Short mmCIF file of C-alpha atoms in Angstrom, two decimals:
data_model
loop_
_atom_site.label_atom_id
_atom_site.label_comp_id
_atom_site.label_asym_id
_atom_site.label_seq_id
_atom_site.Cartn_x
_atom_site.Cartn_y
_atom_site.Cartn_z
CA MET A 1 -0.03 -0.01 -0.03
CA GLU A 2 1.37 3.41 -1.00
CA VAL A 3 1.08 6.41 1.39
CA SER A 4 1.99 10.11 0.93
CA VAL A 5 4.62 11.98 2.85
CA ASP A 6 1.89 13.80 4.72
CA GLU A 7 0.19 10.57 5.65
CA TRP A 8 3.37 9.13 6.94
CA LEU A 9 3.96 12.37 9.05
CA LYS A 10 0.57 11.96 10.66
CA ASN A 11 1.40 8.37 11.62
CA ARG A 12 5.13 8.64 12.30
CA SER A 13 4.85 7.83 15.96
CA GLU A 14 2.97 4.60 15.25
CA TRP A 15 4.96 3.28 12.29
CA LEU A 16 8.54 2.01 12.01
CA LEU A 17 10.30 3.79 9.17
CA LEU A 18 12.75 1.70 7.18
CA ASP A 19 15.13 3.10 4.51
CA VAL A 20 15.99 0.27 2.13
CA ARG A 21 18.66 2.25 0.18
CA THR A 22 22.36 1.51 0.49
CA PRO A 23 24.34 2.39 3.59
CA ALA A 24 26.12 5.16 1.59
CA GLU A 25 22.84 6.74 0.55
CA TYR A 26 21.53 6.54 4.07
CA GLU A 27 24.71 8.08 5.49
CA GLN A 28 24.56 10.95 3.02
CA GLY A 29 21.04 11.91 4.18
CA HIS A 30 17.85 10.08 5.27
CA ILE A 31 14.43 10.90 6.72
CA PRO A 32 15.10 11.58 10.47
CA GLY A 33 14.04 8.61 12.57
CA ALA A 34 14.46 6.05 9.81
CA LEU A 35 16.45 2.90 10.29
CA ASN A 36 18.52 1.35 7.57
CA LEU A 37 17.58 -2.01 6.07
CA PRO A 38 19.48 -2.03 2.73
CA LEU A 39 18.32 -4.15 -0.04
CA PHE A 40 21.78 -3.89 -1.61
CA ASP A 41 25.17 -2.83 -0.25
CA ASN A 42 27.09 0.04 -1.95
CA GLU A 43 28.94 -2.09 -4.46
CA GLU A 44 25.91 -4.19 -5.36
CA ARG A 45 23.73 -1.10 -5.96
CA ALA A 46 26.46 0.25 -8.33
CA ARG A 47 26.66 -3.04 -10.21
CA VAL A 48 22.90 -3.27 -10.69
CA GLY A 49 22.79 0.43 -11.79
CA THR A 50 25.47 -0.08 -14.33
CA LEU A 51 23.75 -3.02 -15.85
CA TYR A 52 20.53 -1.04 -16.07
CA VAL A 53 22.26 1.84 -17.90
CA GLN A 54 24.65 -0.13 -20.07
CA GLN A 55 22.64 -3.26 -20.94
CA SER A 56 18.98 -3.49 -20.01
CA ARG A 57 16.39 -3.36 -17.24
CA GLU A 58 15.95 -7.11 -17.57
CA LYS A 59 19.69 -7.71 -16.92
CA ALA A 60 19.63 -5.38 -13.93
CA VAL A 61 16.60 -7.12 -12.47
CA ASP A 62 18.16 -10.55 -12.94
CA GLU A 63 21.32 -9.38 -11.16
CA GLY A 64 19.25 -7.95 -8.38
CA LEU A 65 17.33 -11.19 -7.91
CA ARG A 66 20.57 -13.18 -7.93
CA ILE A 67 21.88 -10.95 -5.11
CA VAL A 68 18.86 -10.83 -2.86
CA GLY A 69 17.44 -14.29 -3.40
CA PRO A 70 19.52 -16.03 -0.74
CA ARG A 71 18.84 -13.18 1.78
CA LEU A 72 15.05 -13.14 1.76
CA LEU A 73 14.63 -14.89 5.12
CA ARG A 74 17.31 -12.63 6.60
CA TYR A 75 15.42 -9.50 5.56
CA VAL A 76 12.27 -10.84 7.12
CA LYS A 77 13.87 -11.67 10.38
CA ARG A 78 15.62 -8.36 10.61
CA ALA A 79 12.49 -6.40 9.84
CA ARG A 80 10.46 -8.34 12.38
CA LYS A 81 13.03 -7.71 15.03
CA MET A 82 13.28 -3.97 14.22
CA ALA A 83 9.55 -3.46 14.07
CA GLY A 84 8.73 -5.17 17.35
CA GLY A 85 5.19 -5.62 16.25
CA LYS A 86 4.70 -2.03 14.94
CA PRO A 87 3.45 -1.40 11.35
CA ILE A 88 6.24 -0.72 8.93
CA CYS A 89 6.69 2.02 6.36
CA LEU A 90 9.38 1.79 3.76
CA TYR A 91 11.05 4.05 1.27
CA CYS A 92 13.86 4.01 -1.30
CA TRP A 93 15.00 6.81 -3.60
CA ARG A 94 11.83 7.16 -5.72
CA GLY A 95 9.49 4.70 -4.12
CA GLY A 96 10.09 2.22 -6.94
CA MET A 97 11.64 -1.17 -7.32
CA ARG A 98 13.62 -1.49 -4.10
CA SER A 99 10.95 -0.40 -1.63
CA GLY A 100 8.27 -2.12 -3.80
CA SER A 101 10.25 -5.44 -3.62
CA MET A 102 10.73 -5.16 0.15
CA GLU A 103 7.13 -4.29 0.61
CA TRP A 104 6.03 -7.38 -1.29
CA LEU A 105 8.47 -9.61 0.71
CA LEU A 106 7.43 -8.30 4.18
CA ALA A 107 3.70 -8.31 3.28
CA THR A 108 4.06 -11.85 2.06
CA ALA A 109 5.62 -12.77 5.41
CA GLY A 110 2.52 -11.41 7.14
CA MET A 111 3.70 -7.96 8.29
CA ASP A 112 1.68 -4.82 8.21
CA VAL A 113 3.62 -2.78 5.72
CA ARG A 114 3.28 0.23 3.26
CA ARG A 115 5.68 2.45 1.38
CA ILE A 116 6.05 6.14 0.81
CA GLY A 117 4.93 7.14 -2.75
CA GLY A 118 7.77 8.93 -4.52
CA GLY A 119 10.18 7.76 -1.82
CA TYR A 120 12.98 9.89 -0.37
CA LYS A 121 12.77 12.24 -3.30
CA ALA A 122 9.18 13.06 -2.44
CA TYR A 123 10.23 13.79 1.11
CA ARG A 124 12.94 16.12 -0.02
CA ASN A 125 10.40 17.99 -2.28
CA HIS A 126 7.99 18.19 0.64
CA LEU A 127 10.07 20.89 2.31
CA ASP A 128 9.34 23.52 -0.34
CA GLU A 129 5.72 22.60 -0.32
CA LEU A 130 5.59 23.03 3.46
CA LEU A 131 7.28 26.42 3.32
CA ASN A 132 5.13 27.70 0.46
CA GLU A 133 1.73 26.40 1.57
CA LYS A 134 1.77 27.32 5.29
CA PRO A 135 1.50 30.88 6.78
CA TRP A 136 4.82 30.78 8.54
CA GLN A 137 5.48 33.65 11.02
CA PHE A 138 9.26 33.71 11.59
CA ILE A 139 10.92 36.18 14.00
CA ILE A 140 14.70 36.57 13.74
CA LEU A 141 16.79 37.02 16.86
CA GLY A 142 19.79 39.13 16.09
CA GLY A 143 22.82 40.40 18.02
CA PRO A 144 26.56 40.55 17.57
CA THR A 145 28.87 37.64 18.54
CA GLY A 146 28.75 36.86 22.20
CA SER A 147 25.27 38.09 22.76
CA GLY A 148 24.10 34.62 23.92
CA LYS A 149 21.39 34.28 21.31
CA THR A 150 21.21 30.51 21.63
CA PRO A 151 20.50 30.53 25.40
CA ILE A 152 17.99 33.24 24.85
CA LEU A 153 16.34 31.16 22.11
CA TYR A 154 15.88 28.26 24.57
CA GLU A 155 14.56 30.63 27.23
CA LEU A 156 11.94 31.81 24.72
CA GLN A 157 11.07 28.11 24.20
CA LYS A 158 10.64 27.65 27.96
CA GLN A 159 8.21 30.59 27.92
CA GLY A 160 6.04 28.92 25.39
CA GLU A 161 7.57 30.10 22.06
CA GLN A 162 8.51 27.86 19.09
CA ILE A 163 12.18 27.86 18.00
CA ILE A 164 14.51 26.28 15.48
CA ASP A 165 18.05 26.07 16.59
CA PHE A 166 20.07 25.93 13.33
CA GLU A 167 23.43 25.79 15.10
CA GLY A 168 22.38 22.82 17.21
CA LEU A 169 21.18 20.89 14.10
CA ALA A 170 24.35 21.83 12.26
CA HIS A 171 26.71 20.97 15.15
CA HIS A 172 28.40 24.30 14.63
CA LYS A 173 28.16 27.73 16.20
CA GLY A 174 28.75 29.62 12.96
CA SER A 175 32.09 31.32 13.56
CA ALA A 176 35.68 30.17 12.87
CA PHE A 177 35.58 28.89 16.42
CA GLY A 178 32.19 27.22 15.96
CA ALA A 179 33.30 23.56 15.63
CA LEU A 180 35.02 23.48 19.00
CA GLY A 181 33.43 20.98 21.24
CA GLN A 182 30.88 19.88 18.63
CA GLU A 183 30.09 16.53 17.05
CA PRO A 184 31.05 16.13 13.36
CA GLN A 185 28.70 18.07 11.10
CA PRO A 186 26.08 16.27 9.03
CA SER A 187 26.05 16.63 5.30
CA THR A 188 24.15 19.57 3.92
CA GLU A 189 21.55 17.15 2.63
CA HIS A 190 20.95 15.70 6.02
CA PHE A 191 21.12 19.07 7.74
CA ILE A 192 18.28 20.11 5.48
CA ASN A 193 16.37 16.95 6.42
CA LEU A 194 16.78 17.82 10.12
CA VAL A 195 15.50 21.37 9.56
CA HIS A 196 12.60 19.85 7.61
CA ASP A 197 11.81 17.55 10.47
CA GLU A 198 11.86 20.42 12.93
CA LEU A 199 9.40 22.51 10.83
CA CYS A 200 7.10 19.54 10.50
CA ALA A 201 6.73 19.43 14.32
CA LEU A 202 5.88 23.13 14.67
CA ASP A 203 2.57 25.02 14.28
CA PRO A 204 2.81 27.27 11.21
CA TYR A 205 0.10 29.49 12.57
CA LYS A 206 2.22 30.52 15.53
CA ARG A 207 5.49 32.47 15.48
CA VAL A 208 8.77 30.68 15.18
CA TRP A 209 12.00 32.16 16.52
CA MET A 210 15.41 31.58 14.85
CA GLU A 211 18.80 33.25 15.03
CA SER A 212 20.20 35.63 12.34
CA GLU A 213 22.57 33.11 10.92
CA SER A 214 24.61 33.36 7.80
CA LYS A 215 23.36 31.07 5.13
CA LEU A 216 26.52 28.98 5.57
CA ILE A 217 26.93 27.44 9.11
CA GLY A 218 30.29 25.74 9.21
CA LYS A 219 30.16 23.46 6.08
CA VAL A 220 26.35 23.21 5.77
CA PHE A 221 23.78 25.58 4.10
CA ILE A 222 20.39 26.72 5.25
CA PRO A 223 17.90 25.61 2.44
CA ASP A 224 17.60 28.27 -0.27
CA LEU A 225 13.83 28.79 0.00
CA LEU A 226 13.95 28.99 3.83
CA TRP A 227 16.87 31.43 3.75
CA THR A 228 14.97 33.66 1.21
CA LYS A 229 11.85 33.60 3.43
CA MET A 230 13.85 34.41 6.52
CA LEU A 231 15.17 37.57 5.01
CA THR A 232 11.60 38.81 4.63
CA PHE A 233 10.65 38.54 8.29
CA PRO A 234 11.34 41.03 11.14
CA ILE A 235 14.56 40.92 13.11
CA ILE A 236 14.82 41.78 16.87
CA ARG A 237 18.34 42.90 17.77
CA ILE A 238 19.78 42.64 21.29
CA ASN A 239 22.70 44.88 22.16
CA LEU A 240 25.01 43.81 25.04
CA PRO A 241 28.10 45.87 25.95
CA PRO A 242 31.32 44.50 24.29
CA ASP A 243 32.81 43.68 27.79
CA VAL A 244 29.78 41.63 28.67
CA ARG A 245 29.93 39.78 25.35
CA ALA A 246 33.67 39.20 25.74
CA GLU A 247 33.08 37.66 29.19
CA HIS A 248 30.33 35.42 27.81
CA ILE A 249 32.64 34.09 25.06
CA ALA A 250 35.58 33.69 27.48
CA LYS A 251 33.50 31.48 29.69
CA GLU A 252 32.17 29.47 26.70
CA TYR A 253 35.53 28.86 25.08
CA GLY A 254 37.86 29.07 28.05
CA ILE A 255 37.53 25.29 28.57
CA PHE A 256 39.45 24.51 25.42
CA GLU A 257 43.13 23.92 25.09
CA THR A 258 45.25 26.90 23.88
CA GLU A 259 46.27 25.15 20.68
CA LYS A 260 42.63 24.53 19.71
CA LEU A 261 41.88 28.20 20.19
CA ILE A 262 44.94 29.27 18.16
CA GLU A 263 43.89 27.35 15.06
CA PRO A 264 40.74 29.51 14.31
CA PHE A 265 42.76 32.68 14.67
CA GLU A 266 45.03 31.28 11.88
CA ARG A 267 41.92 30.85 9.68
CA ILE A 268 40.78 34.44 10.01
CA VAL A 269 44.24 35.98 9.69
CA LYS A 270 43.47 37.61 6.26
CA ARG A 271 40.58 39.62 7.71
CA LEU A 272 41.99 40.14 11.24
CA GLY A 273 45.47 41.12 10.10
CA MET A 274 48.78 39.48 10.89
CA ALA A 275 49.67 41.89 13.78
CA GLU A 276 46.25 41.46 15.50
CA LYS A 277 46.41 37.64 15.00
CA GLN A 278 49.86 37.53 16.63
CA ARG A 279 48.70 39.62 19.49
CA ALA A 280 45.77 37.37 20.08
CA ILE A 281 47.94 34.29 19.98
CA GLU A 282 50.39 35.79 22.46
CA ALA A 283 47.46 36.61 24.78
CA LEU A 284 46.24 32.96 24.59
CA GLN A 285 49.73 31.68 25.33
CA GLN A 286 49.73 33.80 28.44
CA ASN A 287 46.34 32.42 29.42
CA ASP A 288 44.68 35.75 28.84
CA ILE A 289 41.64 34.55 26.79
CA ARG A 290 39.72 37.83 27.46
CA THR A 291 42.26 39.86 25.51
CA ALA A 292 42.15 37.37 22.68
CA VAL A 293 38.33 37.45 22.59
CA ARG A 294 38.27 41.32 22.46
CA ILE A 295 40.57 41.26 19.50
CA ALA A 296 38.41 38.75 17.66
CA LEU A 297 35.28 40.74 18.50
CA VAL A 298 36.55 43.76 16.53
CA TYR A 299 36.56 41.57 13.40
CA TYR A 300 33.28 39.81 14.15
CA ASP A 301 31.38 43.06 15.00
CA LYS A 302 32.40 44.60 11.70
CA ALA A 303 31.28 41.42 9.90
CA TYR A 304 27.97 41.29 11.78
CA ASN A 305 27.11 44.97 11.23
CA LYS A 306 27.86 44.51 7.52
CA SER A 307 25.64 41.42 7.38
CA LEU A 308 22.79 43.16 9.35
CA GLU A 309 22.72 46.01 6.90
CA LYS A 310 23.03 43.82 3.79
CA ASP A 311 20.76 40.92 4.71
CA TRP A 312 18.35 41.98 7.47
CA GLY A 313 17.81 45.69 7.13
CA THR A 314 16.38 47.84 9.99
CA PRO A 315 15.45 45.81 13.12
CA LEU A 316 11.88 45.75 14.25
CA LEU A 317 13.22 46.27 17.77
CA SER A 318 16.77 47.12 18.98
CA LEU A 319 17.01 46.42 22.73
CA PRO A 320 19.90 47.58 24.91
CA ILE A 321 20.67 44.79 27.42
CA GLU A 322 23.14 45.40 30.26
CA GLU A 323 23.46 41.86 31.72
CA ASP A 324 24.09 38.45 30.27
CA ASN A 325 20.78 37.08 31.69
CA PRO A 326 18.97 34.92 29.04
CA THR A 327 15.82 34.43 31.18
CA GLU A 328 15.29 38.17 31.72
CA THR A 329 16.26 39.08 28.19
CA ALA A 330 13.68 36.57 26.84
CA ARG A 331 11.01 38.12 29.09
CA LEU A 332 11.98 41.64 28.01
CA ILE A 333 11.80 40.71 24.25
CA LEU A 334 8.32 39.17 24.63
CA LYS A 335 7.17 42.24 26.65
CA GLU A 336 8.40 44.71 24.06
CA LEU A 337 6.97 42.62 21.22
CA ASP A 338 3.57 42.53 22.90
CA LYS A 339 3.65 46.32 23.11
CA LEU A 340 4.23 46.57 19.40
CA ASN A 341 1.38 44.24 18.64
CA LYS A 342 -1.23 46.00 20.75
#
């Protein structure tokens, strides 16, 4: 039985989702929450694909049957164990032969099974449909480096607001120092899937908060359509004093070894300048992280102000904040926003 992406989303908590593509395809990007039950391994998939292109569909099918024939019972046993009695939903790249074959096998073995029509490709296309068809109300939280935007974002969430944490999904904090202490980044493809998954869980009729990121976060990109839409929504800028921001950054990054902090300064030397880079490194070697942070902030503040003017325009609100207190800042933001909406 074929189901749509929307139908799967409605039943996702009740169905086990299985990705029957190769391990390499799954690793590159998959529907969040899916488990991998590959019909072919990476080399087998390439061999079958080559036969399809260079010889014929019949030759490719024959080779596929030769490969999977001895494994049919293994697939059934694995699927039963993975499902634990839950209904199963399958997908491959286009919802075609691989998922269709596995659906037939598991259904023949008595399991409750269906497949996503259009497969992984349909899921990938669903993001643009979701963004275009729903009345999203994004609000952008802005502020120069060290403003503590991510903690404020989570305080807004505690106070009943919806958020998307791009940096958390990307495993990167956006700057040259952003990979420190983070897990390896996903591929851009899978990052987009994670963003898609977050959006599916939100109410498009209520406001959604997100940070004023660059389109590039480390090595991954915010989806084109989402980025374009973000630029059309209001930005609320928070303004903490430079010394307060420097202290925030020093606490956040002071836990890392000196050598790990020196590497990012080497990467921004062209924009920071050789003399300032050397001064920052000397400060780090003397265990004076605050001086190094203030040097970096000169560069990052210039870059942020340029980005604010180019991408975001005039803020809806610009709030002077004296203390690094995410809870109180979140309350102030909501209070001032309510005043505007009255």
